[in-house]
mmCIF file of C-alpha atoms and ligand atoms in Angstrom:
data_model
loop_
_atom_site.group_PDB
_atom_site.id
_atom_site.type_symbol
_atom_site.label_atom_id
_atom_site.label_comp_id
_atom_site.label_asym_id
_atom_site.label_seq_id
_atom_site.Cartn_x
_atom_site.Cartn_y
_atom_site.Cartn_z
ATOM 1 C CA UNK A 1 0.000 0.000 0.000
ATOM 2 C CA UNK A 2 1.623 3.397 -0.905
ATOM 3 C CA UNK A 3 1.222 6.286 1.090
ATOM 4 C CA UNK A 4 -1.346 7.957 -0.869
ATOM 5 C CA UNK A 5 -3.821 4.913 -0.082
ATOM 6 C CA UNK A 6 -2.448 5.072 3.794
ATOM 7 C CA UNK A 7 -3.579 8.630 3.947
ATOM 8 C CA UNK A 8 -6.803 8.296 2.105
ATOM 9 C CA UNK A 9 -7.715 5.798 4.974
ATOM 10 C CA UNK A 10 -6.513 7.522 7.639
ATOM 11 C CA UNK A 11 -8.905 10.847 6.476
ATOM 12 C CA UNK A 12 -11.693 7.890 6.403
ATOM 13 C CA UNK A 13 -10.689 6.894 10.005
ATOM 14 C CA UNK A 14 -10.807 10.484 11.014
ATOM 15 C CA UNK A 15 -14.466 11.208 10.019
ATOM 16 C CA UNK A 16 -15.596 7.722 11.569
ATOM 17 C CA UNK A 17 -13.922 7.675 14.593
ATOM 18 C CA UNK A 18 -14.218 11.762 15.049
ATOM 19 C CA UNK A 19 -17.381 13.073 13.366
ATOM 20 C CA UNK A 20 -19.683 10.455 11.455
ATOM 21 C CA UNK A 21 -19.286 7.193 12.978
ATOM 22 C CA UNK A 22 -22.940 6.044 11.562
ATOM 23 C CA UNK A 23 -21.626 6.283 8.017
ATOM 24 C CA UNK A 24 -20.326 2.711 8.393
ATOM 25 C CA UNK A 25 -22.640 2.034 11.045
ATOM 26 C CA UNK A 26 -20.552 1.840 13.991
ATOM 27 C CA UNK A 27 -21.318 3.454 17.718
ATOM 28 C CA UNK A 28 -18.265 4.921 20.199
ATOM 29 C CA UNK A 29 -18.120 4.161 23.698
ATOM 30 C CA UNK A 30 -18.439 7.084 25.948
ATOM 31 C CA UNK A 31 -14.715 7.068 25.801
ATOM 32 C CA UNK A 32 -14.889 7.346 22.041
ATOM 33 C CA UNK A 33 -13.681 3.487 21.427
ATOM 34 C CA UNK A 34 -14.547 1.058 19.066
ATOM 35 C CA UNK A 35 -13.614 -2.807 19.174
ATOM 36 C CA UNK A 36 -10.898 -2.841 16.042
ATOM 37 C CA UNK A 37 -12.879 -6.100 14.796
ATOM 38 C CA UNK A 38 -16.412 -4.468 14.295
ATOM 39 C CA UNK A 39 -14.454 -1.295 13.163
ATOM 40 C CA UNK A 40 -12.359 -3.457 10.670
ATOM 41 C CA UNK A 41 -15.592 -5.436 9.604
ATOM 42 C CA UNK A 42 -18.020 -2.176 8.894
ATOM 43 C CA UNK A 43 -15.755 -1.112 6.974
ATOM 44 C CA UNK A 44 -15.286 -3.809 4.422
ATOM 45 C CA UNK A 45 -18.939 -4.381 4.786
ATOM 46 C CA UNK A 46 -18.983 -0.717 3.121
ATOM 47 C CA UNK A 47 -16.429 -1.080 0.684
ATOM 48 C CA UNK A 48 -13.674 0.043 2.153
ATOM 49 C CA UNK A 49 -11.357 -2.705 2.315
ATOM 50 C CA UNK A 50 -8.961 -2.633 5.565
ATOM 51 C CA UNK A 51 -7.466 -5.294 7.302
ATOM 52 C CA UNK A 52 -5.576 -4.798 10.767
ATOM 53 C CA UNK A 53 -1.911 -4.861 9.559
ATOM 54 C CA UNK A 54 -3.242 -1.999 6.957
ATOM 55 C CA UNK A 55 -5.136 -0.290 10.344
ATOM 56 C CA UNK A 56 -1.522 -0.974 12.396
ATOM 57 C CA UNK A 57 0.561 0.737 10.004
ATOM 58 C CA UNK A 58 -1.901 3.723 9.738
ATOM 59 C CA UNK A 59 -2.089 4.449 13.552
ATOM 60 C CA UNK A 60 1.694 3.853 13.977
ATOM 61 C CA UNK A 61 2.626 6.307 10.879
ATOM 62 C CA UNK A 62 0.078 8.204 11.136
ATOM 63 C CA UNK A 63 2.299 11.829 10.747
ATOM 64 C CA UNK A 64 0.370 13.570 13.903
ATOM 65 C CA UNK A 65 -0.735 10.364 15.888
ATOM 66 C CA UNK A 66 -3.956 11.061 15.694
ATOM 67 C CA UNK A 67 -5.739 7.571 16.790
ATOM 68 C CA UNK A 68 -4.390 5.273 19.311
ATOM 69 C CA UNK A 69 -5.020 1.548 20.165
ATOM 70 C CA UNK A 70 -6.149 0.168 23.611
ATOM 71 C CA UNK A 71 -3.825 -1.628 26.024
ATOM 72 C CA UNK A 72 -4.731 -5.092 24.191
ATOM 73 C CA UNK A 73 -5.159 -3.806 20.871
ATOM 74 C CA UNK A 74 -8.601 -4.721 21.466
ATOM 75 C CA UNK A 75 -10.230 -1.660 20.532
ATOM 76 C CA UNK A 76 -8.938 2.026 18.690
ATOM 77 C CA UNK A 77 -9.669 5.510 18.790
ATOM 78 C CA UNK A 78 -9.283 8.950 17.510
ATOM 79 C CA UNK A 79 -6.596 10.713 20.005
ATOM 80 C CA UNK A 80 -8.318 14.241 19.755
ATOM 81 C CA UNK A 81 -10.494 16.288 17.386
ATOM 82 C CA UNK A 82 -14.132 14.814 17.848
ATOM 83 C CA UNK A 83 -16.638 16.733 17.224
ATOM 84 C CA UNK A 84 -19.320 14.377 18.781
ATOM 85 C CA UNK A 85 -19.388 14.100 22.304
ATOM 86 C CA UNK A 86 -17.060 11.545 23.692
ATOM 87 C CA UNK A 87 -15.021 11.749 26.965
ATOM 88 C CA UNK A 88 -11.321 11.411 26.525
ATOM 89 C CA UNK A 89 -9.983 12.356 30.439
ATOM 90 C CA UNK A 90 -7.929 14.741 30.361
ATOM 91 C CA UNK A 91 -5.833 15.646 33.018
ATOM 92 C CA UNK A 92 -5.968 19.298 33.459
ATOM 93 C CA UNK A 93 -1.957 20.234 33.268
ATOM 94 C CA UNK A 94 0.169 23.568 33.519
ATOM 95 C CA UNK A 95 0.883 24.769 30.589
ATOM 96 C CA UNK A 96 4.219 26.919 29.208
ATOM 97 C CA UNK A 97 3.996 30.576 29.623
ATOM 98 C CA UNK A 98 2.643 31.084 25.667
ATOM 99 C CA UNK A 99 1.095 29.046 23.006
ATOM 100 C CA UNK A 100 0.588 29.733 19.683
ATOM 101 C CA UNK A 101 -2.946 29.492 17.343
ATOM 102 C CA UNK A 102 -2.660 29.370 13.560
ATOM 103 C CA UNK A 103 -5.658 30.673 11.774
ATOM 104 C CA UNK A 104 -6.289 32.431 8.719
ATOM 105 C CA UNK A 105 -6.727 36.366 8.057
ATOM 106 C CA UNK A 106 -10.188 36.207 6.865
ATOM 107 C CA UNK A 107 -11.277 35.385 10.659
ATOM 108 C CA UNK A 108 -9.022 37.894 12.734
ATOM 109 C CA UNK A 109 -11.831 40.001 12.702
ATOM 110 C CA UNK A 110 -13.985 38.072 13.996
ATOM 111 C CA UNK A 111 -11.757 36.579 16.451
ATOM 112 C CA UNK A 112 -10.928 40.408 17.488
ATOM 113 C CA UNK A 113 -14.656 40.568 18.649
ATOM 114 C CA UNK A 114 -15.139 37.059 20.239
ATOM 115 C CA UNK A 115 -12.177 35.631 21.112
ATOM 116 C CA UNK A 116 -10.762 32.090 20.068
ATOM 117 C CA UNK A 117 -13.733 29.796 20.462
ATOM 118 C CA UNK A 118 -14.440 26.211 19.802
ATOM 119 C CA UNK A 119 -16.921 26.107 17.552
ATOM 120 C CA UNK A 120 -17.187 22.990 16.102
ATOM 121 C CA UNK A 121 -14.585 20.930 18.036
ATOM 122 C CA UNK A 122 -14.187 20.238 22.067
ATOM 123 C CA UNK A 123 -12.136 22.714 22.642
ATOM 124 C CA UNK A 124 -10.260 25.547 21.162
ATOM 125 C CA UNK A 125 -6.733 23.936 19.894
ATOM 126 C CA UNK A 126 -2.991 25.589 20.487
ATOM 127 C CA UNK A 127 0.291 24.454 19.662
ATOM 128 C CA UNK A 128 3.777 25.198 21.639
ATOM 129 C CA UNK A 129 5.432 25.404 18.010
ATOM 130 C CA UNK A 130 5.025 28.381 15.825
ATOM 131 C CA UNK A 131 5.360 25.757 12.678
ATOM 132 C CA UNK A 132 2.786 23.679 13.513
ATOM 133 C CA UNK A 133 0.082 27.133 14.832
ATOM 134 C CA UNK A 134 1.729 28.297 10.714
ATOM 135 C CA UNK A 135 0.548 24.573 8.951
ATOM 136 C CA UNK A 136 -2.962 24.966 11.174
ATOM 137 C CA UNK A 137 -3.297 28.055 9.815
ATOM 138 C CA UNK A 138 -2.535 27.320 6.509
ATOM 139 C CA UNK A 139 -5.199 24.974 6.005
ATOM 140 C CA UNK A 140 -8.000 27.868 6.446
ATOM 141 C CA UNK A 141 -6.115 30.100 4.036
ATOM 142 C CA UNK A 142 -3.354 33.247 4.585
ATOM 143 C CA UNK A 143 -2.202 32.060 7.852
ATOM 144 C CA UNK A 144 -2.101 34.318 10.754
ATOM 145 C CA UNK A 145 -0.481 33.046 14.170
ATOM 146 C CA UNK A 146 -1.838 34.581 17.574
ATOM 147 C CA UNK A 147 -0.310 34.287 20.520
ATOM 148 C CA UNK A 148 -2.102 32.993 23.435
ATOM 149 C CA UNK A 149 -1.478 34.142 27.185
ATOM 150 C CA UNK A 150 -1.360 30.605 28.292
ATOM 151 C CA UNK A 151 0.391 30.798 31.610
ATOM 152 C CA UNK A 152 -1.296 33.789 32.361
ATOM 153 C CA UNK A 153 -5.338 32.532 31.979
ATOM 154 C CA UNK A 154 -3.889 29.480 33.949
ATOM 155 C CA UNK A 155 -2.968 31.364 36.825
ATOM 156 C CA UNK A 156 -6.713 32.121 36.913
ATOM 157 C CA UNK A 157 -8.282 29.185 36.580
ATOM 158 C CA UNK A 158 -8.531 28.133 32.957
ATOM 159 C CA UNK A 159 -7.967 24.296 32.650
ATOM 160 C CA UNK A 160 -5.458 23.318 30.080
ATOM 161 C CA UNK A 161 -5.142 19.972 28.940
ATOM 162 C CA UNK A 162 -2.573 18.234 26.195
ATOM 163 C CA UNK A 163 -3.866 15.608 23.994
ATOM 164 C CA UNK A 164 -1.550 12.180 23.780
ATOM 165 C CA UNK A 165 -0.636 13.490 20.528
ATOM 166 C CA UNK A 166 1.205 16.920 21.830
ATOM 167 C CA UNK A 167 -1.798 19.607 20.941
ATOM 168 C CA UNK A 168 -2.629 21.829 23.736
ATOM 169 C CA UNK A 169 -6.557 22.411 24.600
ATOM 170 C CA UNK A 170 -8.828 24.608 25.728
ATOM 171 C CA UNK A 171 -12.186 25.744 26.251
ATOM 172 C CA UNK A 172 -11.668 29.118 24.993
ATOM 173 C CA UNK A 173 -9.384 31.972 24.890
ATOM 174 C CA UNK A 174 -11.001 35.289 26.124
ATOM 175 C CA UNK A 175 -9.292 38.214 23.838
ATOM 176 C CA UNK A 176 -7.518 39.915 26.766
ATOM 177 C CA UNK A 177 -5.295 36.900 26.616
ATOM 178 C CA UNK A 178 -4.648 37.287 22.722
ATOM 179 C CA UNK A 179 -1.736 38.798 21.640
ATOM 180 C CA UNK A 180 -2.455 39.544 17.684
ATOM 181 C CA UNK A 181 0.194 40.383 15.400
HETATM 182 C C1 HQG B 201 -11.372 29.810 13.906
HETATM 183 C C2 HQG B 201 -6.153 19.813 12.779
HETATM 184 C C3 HQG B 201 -13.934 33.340 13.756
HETATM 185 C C4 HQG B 201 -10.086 29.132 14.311
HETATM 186 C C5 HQG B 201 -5.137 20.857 13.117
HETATM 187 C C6 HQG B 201 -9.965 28.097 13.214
HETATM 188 C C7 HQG B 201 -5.433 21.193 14.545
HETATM 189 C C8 HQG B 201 -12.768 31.653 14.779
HETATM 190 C C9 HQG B 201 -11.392 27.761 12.861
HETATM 191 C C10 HQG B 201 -6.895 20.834 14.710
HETATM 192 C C11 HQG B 201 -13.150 32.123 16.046
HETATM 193 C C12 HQG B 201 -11.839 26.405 13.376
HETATM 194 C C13 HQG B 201 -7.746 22.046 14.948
HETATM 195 C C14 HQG B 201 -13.967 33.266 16.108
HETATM 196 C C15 HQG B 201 -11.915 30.404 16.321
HETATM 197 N N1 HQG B 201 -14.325 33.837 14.944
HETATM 198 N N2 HQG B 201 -13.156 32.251 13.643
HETATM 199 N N3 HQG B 201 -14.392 33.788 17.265
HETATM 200 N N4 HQG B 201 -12.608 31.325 16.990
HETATM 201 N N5 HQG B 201 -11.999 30.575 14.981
HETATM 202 O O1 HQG B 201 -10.368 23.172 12.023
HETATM 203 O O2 HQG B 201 -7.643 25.076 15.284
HETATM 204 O O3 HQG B 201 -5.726 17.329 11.041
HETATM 205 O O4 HQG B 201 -12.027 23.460 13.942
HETATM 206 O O5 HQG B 201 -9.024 30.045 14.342
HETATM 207 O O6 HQG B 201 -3.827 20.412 12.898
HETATM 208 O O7 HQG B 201 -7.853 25.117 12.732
HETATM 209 O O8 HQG B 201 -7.823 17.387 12.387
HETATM 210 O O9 HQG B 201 -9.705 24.240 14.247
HETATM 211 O O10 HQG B 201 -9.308 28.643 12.104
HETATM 212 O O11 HQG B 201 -4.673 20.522 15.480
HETATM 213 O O12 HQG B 201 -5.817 16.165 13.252
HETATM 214 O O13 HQG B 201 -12.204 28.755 13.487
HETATM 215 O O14 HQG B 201 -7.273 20.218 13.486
HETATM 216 O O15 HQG B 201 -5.772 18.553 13.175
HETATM 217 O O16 HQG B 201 -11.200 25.416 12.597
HETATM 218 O O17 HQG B 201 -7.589 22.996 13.894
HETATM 219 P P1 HQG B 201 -10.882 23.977 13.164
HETATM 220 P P2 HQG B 201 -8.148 24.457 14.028
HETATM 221 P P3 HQG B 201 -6.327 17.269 12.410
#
């Protein structure tokens, strides 16, 4: 299998196990976990051939580790990014004194009004790297980076959390804390 067809099933994986899980008629756990057999089995059932050394090499290459297997193997899910409710437990964490947000120019505005808000994900997400805030961005358009009083809306009281894949999370970033460019 050549990368191409490695990516093109781990987008697939990312709108079943993140977003539209019914599209191959699956259900997540609270915890947002599906057994890898039924989750292997739906989707061959819907033409989307996948067998578990295929599912193996797309979770272990996957270039941001975005799903993760169980203990056992036994079951898999999506490490962050749902937007259906699941319950991942977090553990609330400090986090470093700034943290960067890529998004694009066409929303400053907006952002300038509102602050950074979730909309249609579980939380609003940051990154400790300008590059990776810069490739976020990117993918909305001209990229714009903000930088994000982390340390300080800790201090009082906002939870932080960081994903098993390295992105930082929260549930919103008031614009007193936003540092625009
Ligand atoms: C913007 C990818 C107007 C926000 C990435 C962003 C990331 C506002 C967009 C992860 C706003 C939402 C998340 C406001 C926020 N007014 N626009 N008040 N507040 N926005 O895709 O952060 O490939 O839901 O700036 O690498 O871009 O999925 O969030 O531009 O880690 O694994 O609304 O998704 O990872 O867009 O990206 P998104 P995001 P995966």
């Amino acid at each position: 299998m050549n990368d191409q067809q490695l990516k093109k099933i781990s987008k697939f994986l990312s709108l079943v196990l993140r977003h539209k899980p019914e599209t191959i008629g699956i259900e997540l756990d609270p915890q947002g976990w599906v057994d890898t057999e039924v989750l292997i089995n739906k989707c061959n059932a819907n033409r989307r051939r996948l067998d578990l050394p295929t599912l193996q090499k797309v979770v272990a290459d996957n270039n941001k580790k975005r799903f993760a297997f169980s203990e056992d193997g036994s079951k898999i899910r999506a490490n962050q990014g749902h937007s259906i409710k699941v319950d991942l437990a977090y553990e609330a964490i400090e986090p470093p004194t700034i943290l960067y947000h890529g998004t694009a120019s066409r929303f400053i505005e907006s952002i300038a009004e509102s602050g950074l808000q979730k909309r249609n994900r579980h939380h609003v997400h940051l990154s400790s790297e300008l590059a990776t805030a810069k490739d976020v961005g990117s993918r909305h358009g001209k990229p714009v980076i903000l930088e994000v009083k982390s340390k300080e809306m800790h201090e009082l009281g906002y939870e932080f959390f960081q994903s098993k894949n390295g992105v930082w999370l929260t549930e919103e970033v008031p614009i007193t804390f936003i540092v625009f460019p």
